[in-house]
Amino acid sequence: MARIVLCEDEPDLTAALTYRLTRAGHTLAAADTVAGARKLIAQTRPHLVILDWNLPDRPGTDLLRALRNDPADATLPVLMLTARDARSEE
C-alpha cells in the first residue's frame, strides 16, 4: 500500500484521516506544520502528500510550491485540503 504524509493542524481531522487510511492498509506519518511535513517527506519518501491549505507556520501552498520546484519531488502527488470557501469576502 501507499506511504502517505499528512500535514494537517486540526487534531480531529488528523485522527479521522489517520484511522481511515491506516485501516485501509496505508502507512501514514502526520505533521501539523509545513516544517514538520518537509522533514517527514525527506525521511519517508511518500507516495502521496495530503496537505492542508491553512497551517500555523506557513500556508500549505508554500510547501506545494517548494515541492514543485524540487526535481526530486516535482511529480509527487499532493492532495490539498481546505476549509476556505470560494466566496469572496466583502
GROMACS .gro file of C-alpha atoms in nm:
model
   90
    1MET     CA    1   0.000   0.000   0.000
    2ALA     CA    2   0.097   0.367  -0.009
    3ARG     CA    3   0.320   0.571   0.219
    4ILE     CA    4   0.135   0.896   0.293
    5VAL     CA    5   0.242   1.217   0.465
    6LEU     CA    6  -0.049   1.410   0.614
    7CYS     CA    7   0.005   1.775   0.702
    8GLU     CA    8  -0.300   1.893   0.898
    9ASP     CA    9  -0.323   2.107   1.213
   10GLU     CA   10  -0.676   2.009   1.319
   11PRO     CA   11  -0.640   1.713   1.563
   12ASP     CA   12  -0.988   1.571   1.494
   13LEU     CA   13  -0.935   1.567   1.119
   14THR     CA   14  -0.586   1.420   1.160
   15ALA     CA   15  -0.726   1.144   1.381
   16ALA     CA   16  -1.009   1.064   1.140
   17LEU     CA   17  -0.783   1.053   0.834
   18THR     CA   18  -0.519   0.852   1.018
   19TYR     CA   19  -0.777   0.597   1.129
   20ARG     CA   20  -0.932   0.555   0.783
   21LEU     CA   21  -0.606   0.548   0.587
   22THR     CA   22  -0.420   0.310   0.819
   23ARG     CA   23  -0.726   0.086   0.834
   24ALA     CA   24  -0.717   0.074   0.455
   25GLY     CA   25  -0.359  -0.054   0.481
   26HIS     CA   26  -0.162   0.262   0.413
   27THR     CA   27   0.134   0.383   0.617
   28LEU     CA   28   0.075   0.735   0.744
   29ALA     CA   29   0.306   0.992   0.901
   30ALA     CA   30   0.148   1.316   1.024
   31ALA     CA   31   0.277   1.666   1.087
   32ASP     CA   32   0.093   1.981   1.188
   33THR     CA   33   0.329   2.234   1.028
   34VAL     CA   34   0.496   2.288   0.692
   35ALA     CA   35   0.837   2.248   0.858
   36GLY     CA   36   0.736   1.916   1.009
   37ALA     CA   37   0.594   1.793   0.680
   38ARG     CA   38   0.916   1.881   0.494
   39LYS     CA   39   1.111   1.663   0.739
   40LEU     CA   40   0.867   1.373   0.704
   41ILE     CA   41   0.873   1.395   0.325
   42ALA     CA   42   1.254   1.379   0.324
   43GLN     CA   43   1.255   1.086   0.570
   44THR     CA   44   0.974   0.872   0.431
   45ARG     CA   45   0.975   0.945   0.055
   46PRO     CA   46   0.593   0.916   0.042
   47HIS     CA   47   0.374   0.816  -0.249
   48LEU     CA   48   0.126   1.093  -0.162
   49VAL     CA   49   0.108   1.410   0.047
   50ILE     CA   50  -0.224   1.527   0.190
   51LEU     CA   51  -0.174   1.895   0.265
   52ASP     CA   52  -0.388   2.148   0.449
   53TRP     CA   53  -0.404   2.492   0.293
   54ASN     CA   54  -0.404   2.681   0.625
   55LEU     CA   55  -0.126   2.584   0.865
   56PRO     CA   56   0.014   2.763   1.169
   57ASP     CA   57   0.366   2.828   1.040
   58ARG     CA   58   0.310   2.888   0.666
   59PRO     CA   59   0.044   2.832   0.403
   60GLY     CA   60   0.036   2.482   0.261
   61THR     CA   61   0.075   2.637  -0.083
   62ASP     CA   62   0.431   2.735   0.018
   63LEU     CA   63   0.515   2.368   0.067
   64LEU     CA   64   0.345   2.275  -0.259
   65ARG     CA   65   0.549   2.539  -0.442
   66ALA     CA   66   0.872   2.410  -0.283
   67LEU     CA   67   0.787   2.052  -0.382
   68ARG     CA   68   0.715   2.152  -0.741
   69ASN     CA   69   1.046   2.341  -0.761
   70ASP     CA   70   1.249   2.045  -0.630
   71PRO     CA   71   1.332   1.797  -0.909
   72ALA     CA   72   1.319   1.507  -0.661
   73ASP     CA   73   0.963   1.594  -0.553
   74ALA     CA   74   0.822   1.772  -0.860
   75THR     CA   75   0.594   1.483  -0.955
   76LEU     CA   76   0.493   1.382  -0.601
   77PRO     CA   77   0.111   1.372  -0.588
   78VAL     CA   78  -0.037   1.628  -0.347
   79LEU     CA   79  -0.398   1.643  -0.236
   80MET     CA   80  -0.487   1.985  -0.094
   81LEU     CA   81  -0.740   2.019   0.189
   82THR     CA   82  -0.907   2.345   0.279
   83ALA     CA   83  -1.194   2.482   0.480
   84ARG     CA   84  -1.181   2.801   0.275
   85ASP     CA   85  -1.484   2.876   0.064
   86ALA     CA   86  -1.484   3.015  -0.286
   87ARG     CA   87  -1.695   3.318  -0.198
   88SER     CA   88  -1.514   3.646  -0.181
   89GLU     CA   89  -1.519   3.840   0.145
   90GLU     CA   90  -1.696   4.172   0.106
   0.00000   0.00000   0.00000
